[in-house]
């Protein structure tokens, strides 16, 4: 894939995921998102204070994005 298309994909997926997680952010969720150029099929979500409940909610929110979701403690 051409580098400019990879950058566009990363930007689009980050914006879309941020929008999907907006309510959880408004509730206090502190996280960061990362899509790596060498693995554009995985959305890495780093969360402060990760619990199984929060991980489940994140996975449900991002279900359907077509990305593999990797959730980890920040």
Coordinates of C-alpha atoms in Angstrom, one line a residue:
X1 CA 0.0 0.0 0.0
X2 CA 1.3 3.5 -0.8
X3 CA 2.5 5.5 2.2
X4 CA 0.0 8.3 1.8
X5 CA -2.9 5.8 1.8
X6 CA -1.5 4.2 5.0
X7 CA -1.4 7.6 6.7
X8 CA -5.0 8.4 5.6
X9 CA -6.2 5.0 6.9
X10 CA -4.5 5.5 10.2
X11 CA -6.0 9.0 10.5
X12 CA -9.5 7.8 9.5
X13 CA -9.5 4.9 11.9
X14 CA -8.2 7.0 14.8
X15 CA -10.9 9.6 14.3
X16 CA -13.6 7.0 13.9
X17 CA -12.5 5.2 17.0
X18 CA -12.2 8.4 19.0
X19 CA -15.8 9.3 18.0
X20 CA -17.0 5.8 19.0
X21 CA -15.4 6.1 22.4
X22 CA -16.5 9.7 23.1
X23 CA -19.2 8.8 25.7
X24 CA -16.7 6.7 27.7
X25 CA -14.2 9.6 27.5
X26 CA -16.9 11.9 28.8
X27 CA -17.5 9.5 31.6
X28 CA -13.8 9.7 32.6
X29 CA -12.0 7.1 30.5
X30 CA -8.4 8.0 29.9
X31 CA -6.9 6.2 26.9
X32 CA -4.7 6.6 23.9
X33 CA -5.2 5.0 20.4
X34 CA -2.5 3.8 18.2
X35 CA -2.5 2.3 14.7
X36 CA 1.0 1.3 13.6
X37 CA 2.1 1.6 10.0
X38 CA 3.4 -1.9 10.0
X39 CA 0.1 -3.3 11.3
X40 CA -2.8 -1.1 10.1
X41 CA -5.3 -3.8 10.9
X42 CA -4.9 -3.5 14.7
X43 CA -6.2 -0.6 16.8
X44 CA -4.1 -0.5 20.0
X45 CA -6.0 1.0 22.9
X46 CA -4.0 1.9 26.1
X47 CA -6.2 2.6 29.1
X48 CA -5.4 4.1 32.5
X49 CA -7.1 2.0 35.2
X50 CA -8.2 -0.8 32.9
X51 CA -10.7 -3.3 34.3
X52 CA -12.4 -6.2 32.6
X53 CA -15.7 -4.2 32.4
X54 CA -14.0 -1.3 30.7
X55 CA -12.2 -3.6 28.3
X56 CA -15.5 -5.2 27.4
X57 CA -17.2 -1.9 26.8
X58 CA -14.3 -0.7 24.6
X59 CA -14.5 -3.9 22.5
X60 CA -18.2 -3.5 22.1
X61 CA -17.8 0.2 21.1
X62 CA -15.2 -0.6 18.5
X63 CA -16.9 -3.8 17.2
X64 CA -17.6 -3.4 13.5
X65 CA -14.7 -1.2 12.7
X66 CA -13.0 -4.0 10.8
X67 CA -10.0 -3.7 13.1
X68 CA -8.5 -6.1 15.5
X69 CA -8.7 -4.5 18.9
X70 CA -5.7 -4.8 21.3
X71 CA -6.5 -3.4 24.8
X72 CA -3.8 -2.9 27.4
X73 CA -3.2 -1.1 30.7
X74 CA -1.4 2.3 30.0

